[in-house]
PDB file of C-alpha atoms in Angstrom:
ATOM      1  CA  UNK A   6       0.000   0.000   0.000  1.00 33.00           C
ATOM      2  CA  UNK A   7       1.094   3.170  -1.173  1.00 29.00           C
ATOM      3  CA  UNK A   8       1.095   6.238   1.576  1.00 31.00           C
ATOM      4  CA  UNK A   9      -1.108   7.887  -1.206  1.00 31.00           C
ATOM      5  CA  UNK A  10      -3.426   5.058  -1.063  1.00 35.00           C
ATOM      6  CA  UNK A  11      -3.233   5.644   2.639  1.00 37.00           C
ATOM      7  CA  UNK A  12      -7.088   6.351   4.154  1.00 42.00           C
ATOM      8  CA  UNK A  13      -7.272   9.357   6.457  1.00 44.00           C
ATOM      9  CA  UNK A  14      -5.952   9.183  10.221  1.00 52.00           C
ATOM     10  CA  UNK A  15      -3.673   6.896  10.013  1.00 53.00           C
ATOM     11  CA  UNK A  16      -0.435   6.869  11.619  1.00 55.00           C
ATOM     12  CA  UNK A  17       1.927   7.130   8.971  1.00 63.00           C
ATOM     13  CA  UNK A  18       4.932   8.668  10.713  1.00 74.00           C
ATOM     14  CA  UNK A  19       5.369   5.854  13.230  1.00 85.00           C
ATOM     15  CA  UNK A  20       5.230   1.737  13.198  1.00 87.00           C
ATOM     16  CA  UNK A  21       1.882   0.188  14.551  1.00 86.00           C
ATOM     17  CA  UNK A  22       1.492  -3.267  15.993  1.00 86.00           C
ATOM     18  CA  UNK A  23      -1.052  -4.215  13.148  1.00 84.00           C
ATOM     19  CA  UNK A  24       1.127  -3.382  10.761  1.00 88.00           C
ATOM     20  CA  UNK A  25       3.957  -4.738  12.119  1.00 90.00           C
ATOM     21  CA  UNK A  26       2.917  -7.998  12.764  1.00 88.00           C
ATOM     22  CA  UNK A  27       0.738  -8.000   8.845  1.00 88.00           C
ATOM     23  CA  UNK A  28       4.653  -7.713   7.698  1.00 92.00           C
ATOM     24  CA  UNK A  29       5.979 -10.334   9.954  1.00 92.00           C
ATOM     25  CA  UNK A  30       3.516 -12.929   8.575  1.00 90.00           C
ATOM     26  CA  UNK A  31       4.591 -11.611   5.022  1.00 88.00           C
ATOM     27  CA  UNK A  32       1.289  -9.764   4.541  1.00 85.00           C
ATOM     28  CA  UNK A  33       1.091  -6.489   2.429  1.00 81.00           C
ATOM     29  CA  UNK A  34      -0.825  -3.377   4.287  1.00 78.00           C
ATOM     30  CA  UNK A  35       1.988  -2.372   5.745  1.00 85.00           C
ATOM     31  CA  UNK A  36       4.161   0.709   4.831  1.00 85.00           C
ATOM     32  CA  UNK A  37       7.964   1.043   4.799  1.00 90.00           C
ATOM     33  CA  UNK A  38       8.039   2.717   8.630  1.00 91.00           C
ATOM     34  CA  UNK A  39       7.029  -1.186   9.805  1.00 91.00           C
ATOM     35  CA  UNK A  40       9.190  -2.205   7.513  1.00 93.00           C
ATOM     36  CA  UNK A  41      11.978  -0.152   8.823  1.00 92.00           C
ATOM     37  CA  UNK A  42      10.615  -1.388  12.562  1.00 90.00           C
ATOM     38  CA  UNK A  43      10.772  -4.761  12.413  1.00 93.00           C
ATOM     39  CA  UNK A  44      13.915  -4.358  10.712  1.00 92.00           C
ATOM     40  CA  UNK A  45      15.747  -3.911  13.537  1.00 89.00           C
ATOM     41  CA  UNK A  46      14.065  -7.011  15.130  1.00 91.00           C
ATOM     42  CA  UNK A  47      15.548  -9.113  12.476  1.00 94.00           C
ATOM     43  CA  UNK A  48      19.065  -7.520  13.195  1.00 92.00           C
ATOM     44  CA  UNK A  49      18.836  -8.696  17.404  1.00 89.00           C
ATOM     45  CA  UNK A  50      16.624 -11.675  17.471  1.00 91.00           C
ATOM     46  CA  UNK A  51      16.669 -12.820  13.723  1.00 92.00           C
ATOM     47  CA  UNK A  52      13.913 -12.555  10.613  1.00 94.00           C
ATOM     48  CA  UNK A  53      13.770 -16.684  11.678  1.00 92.00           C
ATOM     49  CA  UNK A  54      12.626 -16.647  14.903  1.00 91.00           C
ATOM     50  CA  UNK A  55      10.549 -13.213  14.719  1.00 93.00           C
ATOM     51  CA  UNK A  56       8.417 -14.350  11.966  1.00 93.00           C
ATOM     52  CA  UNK A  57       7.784 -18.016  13.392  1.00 92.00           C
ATOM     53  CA  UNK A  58       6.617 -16.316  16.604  1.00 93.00           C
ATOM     54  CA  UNK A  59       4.024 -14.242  14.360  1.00 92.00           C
ATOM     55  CA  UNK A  60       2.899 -17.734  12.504  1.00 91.00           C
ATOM     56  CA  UNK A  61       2.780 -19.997  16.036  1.00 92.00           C
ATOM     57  CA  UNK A  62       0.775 -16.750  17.263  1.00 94.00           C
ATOM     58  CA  UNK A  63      -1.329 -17.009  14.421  1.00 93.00           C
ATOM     59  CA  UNK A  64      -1.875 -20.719  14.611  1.00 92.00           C
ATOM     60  CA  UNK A  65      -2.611 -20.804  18.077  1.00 95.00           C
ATOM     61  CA  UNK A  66      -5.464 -18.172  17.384  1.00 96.00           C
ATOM     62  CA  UNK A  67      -7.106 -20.752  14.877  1.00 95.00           C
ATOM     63  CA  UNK A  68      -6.404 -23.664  16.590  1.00 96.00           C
ATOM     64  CA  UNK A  69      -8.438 -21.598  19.927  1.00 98.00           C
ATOM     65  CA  UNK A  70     -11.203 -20.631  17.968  1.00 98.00           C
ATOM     66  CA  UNK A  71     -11.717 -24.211  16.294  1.00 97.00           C
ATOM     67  CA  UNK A  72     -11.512 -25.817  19.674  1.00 98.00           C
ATOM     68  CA  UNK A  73     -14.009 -23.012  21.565  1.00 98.00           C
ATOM     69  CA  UNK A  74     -16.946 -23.493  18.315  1.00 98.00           C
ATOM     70  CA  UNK A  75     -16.238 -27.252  17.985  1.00 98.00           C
ATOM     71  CA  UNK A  76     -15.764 -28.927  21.346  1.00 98.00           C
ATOM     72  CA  UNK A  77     -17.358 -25.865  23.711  1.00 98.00           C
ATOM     73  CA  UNK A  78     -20.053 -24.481  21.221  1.00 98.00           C
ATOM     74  CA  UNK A  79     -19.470 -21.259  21.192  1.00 98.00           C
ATOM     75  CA  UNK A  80     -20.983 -19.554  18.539  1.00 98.00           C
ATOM     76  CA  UNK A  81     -20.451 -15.931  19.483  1.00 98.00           C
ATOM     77  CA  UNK A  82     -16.634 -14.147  19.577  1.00 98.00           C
ATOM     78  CA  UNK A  83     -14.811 -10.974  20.555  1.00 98.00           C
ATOM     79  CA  UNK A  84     -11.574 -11.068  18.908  1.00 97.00           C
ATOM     80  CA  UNK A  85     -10.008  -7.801  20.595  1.00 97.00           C
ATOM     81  CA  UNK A  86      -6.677  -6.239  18.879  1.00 92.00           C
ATOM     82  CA  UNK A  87      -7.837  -8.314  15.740  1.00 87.00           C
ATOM     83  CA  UNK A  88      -4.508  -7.046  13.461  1.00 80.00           C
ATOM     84  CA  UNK A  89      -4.891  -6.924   9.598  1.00 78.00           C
ATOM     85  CA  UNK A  90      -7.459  -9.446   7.758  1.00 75.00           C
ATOM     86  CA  UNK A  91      -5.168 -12.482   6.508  1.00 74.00           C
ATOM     87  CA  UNK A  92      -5.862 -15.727   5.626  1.00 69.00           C
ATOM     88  CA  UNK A  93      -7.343 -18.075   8.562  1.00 80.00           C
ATOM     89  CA  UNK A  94      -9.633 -15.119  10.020  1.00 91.00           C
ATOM     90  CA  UNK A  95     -11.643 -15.655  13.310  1.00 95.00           C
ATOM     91  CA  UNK A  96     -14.937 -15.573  11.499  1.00 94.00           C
ATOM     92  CA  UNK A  97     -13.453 -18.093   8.958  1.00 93.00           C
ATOM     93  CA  UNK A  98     -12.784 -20.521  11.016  1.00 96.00           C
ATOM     94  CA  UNK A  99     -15.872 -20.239  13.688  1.00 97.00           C
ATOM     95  CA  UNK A 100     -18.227 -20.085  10.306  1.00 95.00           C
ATOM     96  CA  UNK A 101     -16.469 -23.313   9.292  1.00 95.00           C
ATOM     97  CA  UNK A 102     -18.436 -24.920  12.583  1.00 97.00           C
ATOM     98  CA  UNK A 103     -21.424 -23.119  12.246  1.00 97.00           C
ATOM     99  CA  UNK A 104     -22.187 -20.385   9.494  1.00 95.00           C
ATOM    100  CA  UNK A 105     -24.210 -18.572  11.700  1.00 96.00           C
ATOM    101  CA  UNK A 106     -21.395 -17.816  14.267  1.00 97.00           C
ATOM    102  CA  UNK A 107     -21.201 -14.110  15.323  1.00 97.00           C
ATOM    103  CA  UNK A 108     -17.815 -12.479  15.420  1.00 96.00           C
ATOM    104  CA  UNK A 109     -16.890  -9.065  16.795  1.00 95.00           C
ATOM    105  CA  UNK A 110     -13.556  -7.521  15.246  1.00 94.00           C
ATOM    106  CA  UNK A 111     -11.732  -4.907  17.501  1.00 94.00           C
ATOM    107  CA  UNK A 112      -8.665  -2.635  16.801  1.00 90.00           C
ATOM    108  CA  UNK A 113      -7.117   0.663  18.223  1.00 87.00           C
ATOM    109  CA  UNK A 114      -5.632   1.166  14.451  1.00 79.00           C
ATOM    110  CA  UNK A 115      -7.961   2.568  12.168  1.00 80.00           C
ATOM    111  CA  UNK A 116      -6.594   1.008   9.055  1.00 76.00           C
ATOM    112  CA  UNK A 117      -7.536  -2.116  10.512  1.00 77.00           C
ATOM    113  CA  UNK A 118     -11.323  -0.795  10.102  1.00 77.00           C
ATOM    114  CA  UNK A 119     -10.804   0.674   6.317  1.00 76.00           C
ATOM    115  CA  UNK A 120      -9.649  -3.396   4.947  1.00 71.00           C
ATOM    116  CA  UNK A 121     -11.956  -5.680   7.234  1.00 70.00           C
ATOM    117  CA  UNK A 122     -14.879  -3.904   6.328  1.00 70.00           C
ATOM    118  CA  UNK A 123     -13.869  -4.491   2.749  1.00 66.00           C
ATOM    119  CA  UNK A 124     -12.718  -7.999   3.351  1.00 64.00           C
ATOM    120  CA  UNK A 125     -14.778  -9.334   6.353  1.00 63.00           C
ATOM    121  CA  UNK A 126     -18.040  -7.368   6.744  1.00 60.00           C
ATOM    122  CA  UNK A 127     -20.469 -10.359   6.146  1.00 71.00           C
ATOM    123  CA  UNK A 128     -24.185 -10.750   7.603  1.00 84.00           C
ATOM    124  CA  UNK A 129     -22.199 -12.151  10.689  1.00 93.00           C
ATOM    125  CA  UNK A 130     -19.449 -10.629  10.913  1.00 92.00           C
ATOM    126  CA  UNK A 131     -18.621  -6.848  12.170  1.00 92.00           C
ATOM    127  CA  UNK A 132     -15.228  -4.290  12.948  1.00 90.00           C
ATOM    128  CA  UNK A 133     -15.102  -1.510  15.281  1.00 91.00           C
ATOM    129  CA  UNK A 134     -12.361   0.983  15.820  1.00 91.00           C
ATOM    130  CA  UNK A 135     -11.707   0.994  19.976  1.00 93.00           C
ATOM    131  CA  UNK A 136      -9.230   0.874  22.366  1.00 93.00           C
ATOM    132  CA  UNK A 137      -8.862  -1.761  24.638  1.00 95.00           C
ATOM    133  CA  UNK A 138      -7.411   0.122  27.109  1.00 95.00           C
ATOM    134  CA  UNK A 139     -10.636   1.514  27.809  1.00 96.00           C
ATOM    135  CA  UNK A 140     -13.519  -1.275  28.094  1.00 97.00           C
ATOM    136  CA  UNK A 141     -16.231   1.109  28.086  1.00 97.00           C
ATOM    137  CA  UNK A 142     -15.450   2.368  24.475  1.00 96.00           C
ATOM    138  CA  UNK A 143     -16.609  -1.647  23.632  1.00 97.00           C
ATOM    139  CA  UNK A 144     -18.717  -2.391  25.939  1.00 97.00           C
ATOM    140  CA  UNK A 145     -20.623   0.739  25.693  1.00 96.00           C
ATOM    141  CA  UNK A 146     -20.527   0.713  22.008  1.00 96.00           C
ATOM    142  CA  UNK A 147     -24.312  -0.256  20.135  1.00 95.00           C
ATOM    143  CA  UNK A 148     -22.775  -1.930  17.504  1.00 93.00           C
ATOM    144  CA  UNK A 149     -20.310  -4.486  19.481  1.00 96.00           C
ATOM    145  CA  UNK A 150     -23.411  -4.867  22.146  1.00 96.00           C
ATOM    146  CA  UNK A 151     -26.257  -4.995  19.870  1.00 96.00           C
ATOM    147  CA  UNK A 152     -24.576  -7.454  17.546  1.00 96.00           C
ATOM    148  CA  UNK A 153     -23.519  -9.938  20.663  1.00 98.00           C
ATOM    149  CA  UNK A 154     -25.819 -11.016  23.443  1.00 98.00           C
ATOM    150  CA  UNK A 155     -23.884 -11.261  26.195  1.00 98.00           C
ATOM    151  CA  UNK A 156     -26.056 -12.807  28.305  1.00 98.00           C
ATOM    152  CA  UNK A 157     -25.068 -15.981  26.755  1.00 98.00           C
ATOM    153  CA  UNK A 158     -21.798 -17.584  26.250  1.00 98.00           C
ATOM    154  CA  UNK A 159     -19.320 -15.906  24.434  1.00 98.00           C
ATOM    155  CA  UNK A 160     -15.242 -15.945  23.991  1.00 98.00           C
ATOM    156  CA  UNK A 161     -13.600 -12.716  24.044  1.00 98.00           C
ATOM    157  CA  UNK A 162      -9.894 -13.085  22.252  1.00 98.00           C
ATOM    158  CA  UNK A 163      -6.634 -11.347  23.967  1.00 98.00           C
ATOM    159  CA  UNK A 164      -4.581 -12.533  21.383  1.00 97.00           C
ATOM    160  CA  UNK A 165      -1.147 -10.980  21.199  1.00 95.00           C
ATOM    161  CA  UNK A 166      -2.165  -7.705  22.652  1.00 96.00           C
ATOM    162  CA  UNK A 167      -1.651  -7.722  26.174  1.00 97.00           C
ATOM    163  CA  UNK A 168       2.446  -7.046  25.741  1.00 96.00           C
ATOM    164  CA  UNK A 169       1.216  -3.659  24.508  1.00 95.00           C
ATOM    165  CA  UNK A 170      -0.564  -2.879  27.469  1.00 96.00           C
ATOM    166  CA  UNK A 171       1.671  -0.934  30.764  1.00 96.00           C
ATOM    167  CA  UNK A 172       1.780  -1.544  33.967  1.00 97.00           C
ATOM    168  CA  UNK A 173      -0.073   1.557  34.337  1.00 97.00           C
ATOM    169  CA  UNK A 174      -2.787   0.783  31.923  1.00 96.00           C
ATOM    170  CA  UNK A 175      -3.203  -2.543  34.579  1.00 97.00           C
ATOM    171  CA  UNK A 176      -3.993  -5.600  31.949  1.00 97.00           C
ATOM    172  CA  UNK A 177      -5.559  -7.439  34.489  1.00 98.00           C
ATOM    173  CA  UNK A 178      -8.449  -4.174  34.755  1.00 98.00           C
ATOM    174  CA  UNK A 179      -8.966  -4.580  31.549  1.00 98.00           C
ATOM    175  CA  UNK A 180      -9.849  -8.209  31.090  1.00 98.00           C
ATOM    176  CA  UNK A 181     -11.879  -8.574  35.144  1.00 98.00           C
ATOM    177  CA  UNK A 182     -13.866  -5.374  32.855  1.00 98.00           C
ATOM    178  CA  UNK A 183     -15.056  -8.052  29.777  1.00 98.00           C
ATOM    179  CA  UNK A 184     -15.178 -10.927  32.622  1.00 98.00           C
ATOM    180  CA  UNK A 185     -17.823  -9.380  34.901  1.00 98.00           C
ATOM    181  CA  UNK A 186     -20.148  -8.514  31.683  1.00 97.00           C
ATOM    182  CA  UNK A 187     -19.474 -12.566  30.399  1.00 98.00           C
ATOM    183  CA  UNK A 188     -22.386 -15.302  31.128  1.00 98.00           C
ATOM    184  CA  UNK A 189     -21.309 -18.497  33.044  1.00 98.00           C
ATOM    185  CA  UNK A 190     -19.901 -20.870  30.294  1.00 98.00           C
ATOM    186  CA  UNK A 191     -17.882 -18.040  28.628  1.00 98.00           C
ATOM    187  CA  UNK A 192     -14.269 -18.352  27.356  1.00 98.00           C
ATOM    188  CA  UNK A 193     -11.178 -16.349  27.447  1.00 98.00           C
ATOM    189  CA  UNK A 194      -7.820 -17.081  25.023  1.00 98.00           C
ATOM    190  CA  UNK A 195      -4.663 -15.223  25.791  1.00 98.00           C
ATOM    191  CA  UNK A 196      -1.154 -15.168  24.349  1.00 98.00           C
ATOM    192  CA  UNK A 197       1.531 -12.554  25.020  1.00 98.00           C
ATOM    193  CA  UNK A 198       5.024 -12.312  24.774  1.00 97.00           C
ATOM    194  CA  UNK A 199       7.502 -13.407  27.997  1.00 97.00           C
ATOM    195  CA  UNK A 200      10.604 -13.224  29.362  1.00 97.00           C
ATOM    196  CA  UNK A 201      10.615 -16.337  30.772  1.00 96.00           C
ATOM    197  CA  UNK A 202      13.308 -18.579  28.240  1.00 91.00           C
ATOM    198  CA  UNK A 203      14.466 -15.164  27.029  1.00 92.00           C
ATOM    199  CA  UNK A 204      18.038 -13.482  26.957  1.00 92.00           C
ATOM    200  CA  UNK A 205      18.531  -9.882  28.700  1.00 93.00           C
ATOM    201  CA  UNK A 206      19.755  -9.083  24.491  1.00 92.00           C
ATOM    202  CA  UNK A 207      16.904 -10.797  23.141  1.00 92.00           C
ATOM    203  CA  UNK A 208      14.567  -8.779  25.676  1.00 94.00           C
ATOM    204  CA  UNK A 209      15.939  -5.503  24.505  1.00 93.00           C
ATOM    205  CA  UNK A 210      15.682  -6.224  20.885  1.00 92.00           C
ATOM    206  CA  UNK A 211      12.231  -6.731  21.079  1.00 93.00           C
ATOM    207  CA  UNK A 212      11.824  -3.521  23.338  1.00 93.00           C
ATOM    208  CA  UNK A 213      14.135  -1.693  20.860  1.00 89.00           C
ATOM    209  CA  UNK A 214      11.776  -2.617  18.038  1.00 88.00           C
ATOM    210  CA  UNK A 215       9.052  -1.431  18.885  1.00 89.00           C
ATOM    211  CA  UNK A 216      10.681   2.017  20.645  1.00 88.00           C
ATOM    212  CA  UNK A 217       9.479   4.379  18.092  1.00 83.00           C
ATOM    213  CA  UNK A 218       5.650   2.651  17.386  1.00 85.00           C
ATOM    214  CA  UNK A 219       2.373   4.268  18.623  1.00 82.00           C
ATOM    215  CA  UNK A 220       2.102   1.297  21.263  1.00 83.00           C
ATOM    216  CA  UNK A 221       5.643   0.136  23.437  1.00 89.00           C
ATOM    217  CA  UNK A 222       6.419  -3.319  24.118  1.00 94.00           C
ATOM    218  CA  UNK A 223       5.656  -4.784  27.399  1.00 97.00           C
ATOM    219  CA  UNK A 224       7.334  -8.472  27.863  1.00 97.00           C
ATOM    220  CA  UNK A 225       5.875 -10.596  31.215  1.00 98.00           C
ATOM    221  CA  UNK A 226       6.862 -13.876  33.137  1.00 98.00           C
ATOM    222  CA  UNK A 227       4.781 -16.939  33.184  1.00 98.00           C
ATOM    223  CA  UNK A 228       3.350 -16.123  36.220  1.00 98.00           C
ATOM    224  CA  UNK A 229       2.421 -12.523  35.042  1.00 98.00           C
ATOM    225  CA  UNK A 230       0.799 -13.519  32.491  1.00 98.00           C
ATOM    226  CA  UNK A 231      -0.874 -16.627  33.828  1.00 98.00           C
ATOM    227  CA  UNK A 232      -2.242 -13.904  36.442  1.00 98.00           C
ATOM    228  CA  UNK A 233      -4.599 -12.508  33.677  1.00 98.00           C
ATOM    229  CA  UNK A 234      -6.900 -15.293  33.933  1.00 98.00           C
ATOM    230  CA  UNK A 235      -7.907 -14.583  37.293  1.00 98.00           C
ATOM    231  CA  UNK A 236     -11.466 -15.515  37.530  1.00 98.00           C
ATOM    232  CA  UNK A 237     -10.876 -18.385  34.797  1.00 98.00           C
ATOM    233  CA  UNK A 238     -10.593 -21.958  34.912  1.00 98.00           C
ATOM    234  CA  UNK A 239      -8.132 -22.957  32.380  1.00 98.00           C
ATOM    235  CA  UNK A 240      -8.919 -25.673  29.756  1.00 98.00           C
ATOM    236  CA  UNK A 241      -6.144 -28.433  29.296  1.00 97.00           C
ATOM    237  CA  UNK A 242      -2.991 -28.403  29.018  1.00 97.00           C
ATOM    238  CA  UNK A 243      -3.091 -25.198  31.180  1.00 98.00           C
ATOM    239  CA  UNK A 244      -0.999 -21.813  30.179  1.00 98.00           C
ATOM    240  CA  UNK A 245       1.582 -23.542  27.679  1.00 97.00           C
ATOM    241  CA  UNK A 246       4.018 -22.300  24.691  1.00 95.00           C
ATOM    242  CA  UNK A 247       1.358 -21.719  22.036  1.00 93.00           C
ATOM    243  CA  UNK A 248       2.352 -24.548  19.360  1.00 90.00           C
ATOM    244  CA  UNK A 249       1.483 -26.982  22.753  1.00 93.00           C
ATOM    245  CA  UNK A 250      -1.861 -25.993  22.689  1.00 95.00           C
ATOM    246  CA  UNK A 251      -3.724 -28.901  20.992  1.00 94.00           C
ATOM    247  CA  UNK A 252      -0.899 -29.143  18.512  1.00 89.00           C
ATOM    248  CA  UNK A 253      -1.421 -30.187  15.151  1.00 80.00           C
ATOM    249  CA  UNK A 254       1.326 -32.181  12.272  1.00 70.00           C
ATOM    250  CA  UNK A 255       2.972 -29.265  11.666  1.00 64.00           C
ATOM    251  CA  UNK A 256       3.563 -27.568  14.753  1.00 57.00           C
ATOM    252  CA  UNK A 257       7.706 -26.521  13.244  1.00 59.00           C
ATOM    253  CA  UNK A 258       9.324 -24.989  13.729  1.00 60.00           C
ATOM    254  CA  UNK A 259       8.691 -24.118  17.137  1.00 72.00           C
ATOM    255  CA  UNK A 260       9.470 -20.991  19.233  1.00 75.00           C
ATOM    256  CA  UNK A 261       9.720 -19.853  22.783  1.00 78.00           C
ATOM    257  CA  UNK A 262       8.799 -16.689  23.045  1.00 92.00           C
ATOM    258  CA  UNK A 263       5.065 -16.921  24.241  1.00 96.00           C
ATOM    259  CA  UNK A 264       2.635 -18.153  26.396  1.00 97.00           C
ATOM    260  CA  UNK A 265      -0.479 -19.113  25.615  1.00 98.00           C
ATOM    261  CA  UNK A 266      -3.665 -20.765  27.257  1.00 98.00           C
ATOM    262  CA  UNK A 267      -7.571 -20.646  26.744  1.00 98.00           C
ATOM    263  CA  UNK A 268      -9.895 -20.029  30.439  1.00 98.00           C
ATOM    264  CA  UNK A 269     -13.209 -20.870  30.903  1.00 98.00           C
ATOM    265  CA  UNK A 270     -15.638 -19.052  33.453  1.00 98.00           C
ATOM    266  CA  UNK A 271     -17.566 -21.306  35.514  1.00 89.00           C
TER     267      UNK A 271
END
């Protein structure tokens, strides 16, 4: 995409995590600023190992959503910091189960808005522009809560966003805010980037990457991160490296540089 081609409010002067990660799993809505971004991730950690962390994340978001429609029945989803449309969408897969599944698409950047409602608007299928950060802007929004009934069960997605989210900005706020509004029998997935298996270089190189991008980096332990499912029992195996979550043939090559687990609320 050309920066002429670019829709209006867009961030083109710095990196975005959308974009980012589109590039990283060799998409094309990206512009040379993410480019330039993950260019220095290459340079620390390697292209390698950055872009198989992007594809395990990615599989471990399809292999979640295939489990949730096909062995829990859920037939309603809130995939929250969606990214860029690729192949292998939420709605995709869910729709594969049951055609009639509802799925909610939510991202802070607005160019994630301008190509899914080209690509993924659908009788069952919707995209809002919000920011996590602030659960009232989706909770309180008609379209997200006239489209889902959240009085029955529903999975809300966490997929890959939560290492953009502070201290400060206090993750586990954010999700107890989507947990208290979920029906008994609702589902939770979350993966985010750790330190746990990680060197002090390989920590700063993703930091470094993402210095200069509208969103930093936040890395977390295993027990940080397994502390976001407060509230949630999780499903089997537990909080795991993503490709050990119900893994499939070709699970390879394998990285360790998430977590990854799926909760259920009693």
């Amino acid at each position: 995409m050309s920066t002429e081609e670019a829709p209006q409010n867009i961030p083109l002067g710095q990196p975005t995590a959308a974009r980012m990660y589109d590039e990283a799993l060799g998409g094309k809505d990206h512009f040379e600023v993410d480019r330039a971004a993950n260019a220095k991730l290459y340079e620390v950690i390697g292209e390698k190992r950055v872009r198989s962390t992007a594809r395990e994340n990615r599989r471990f978001l399809g292999r979640a959503v295939r489990h949730l429609a096909q062995e829990c029945g859920i037939r309603q989803f809130l995939d929250i910091g969606s990214g860029l449309p690729t192949a292998s969408n939420t709605h995709q897969i869910a729709q594969k189960t049951d055609p009639t599944a509802r799925v909610v698409y939510v991202d802070i950047d607005p160019i994630v808005a301008v190509h899914g409602r080209a690509l993924l608007a659908d009788d069952n299928t919707r995209i809002v522009t919000a920011d996590m950060r602030r659960p009232e802007t989706i909770l309180g929004n008609a379209e997200v809560m006239d489209f889902l009934d959240f009085s029955r069960p529903l999975a809300i997605l966490f997929v890959a966003v939560f290492h953009f989210v502070t201290p400060a900005e206090d993750p586990s706020r954010i999700v107890a805010a989507f947990r208290e509004r979920q029906a008994a029998g609702s589902y939770v997935a979350i993966s985010h980037l750790t330190t746990d298996g990680m060197s002090e270089e390989e920590q700063d190189g993703w930091r470094a990457g993402f210095a200069g991008a509208t969103v930093p980096l936040v890395l977390r332990s295993e027990p940080e991160i397994r502390a976001l499912f407060t509230g949630y029992d999780l499903l089997g195996p537990g909080l795991v490296r993503p490709c050990d979550w119900h893994p499939e043939q070709d699970e390879w090559p394998r990285t360790t540089s998430l977590f990854g687990g799926v909760g259920a609320l009693a």
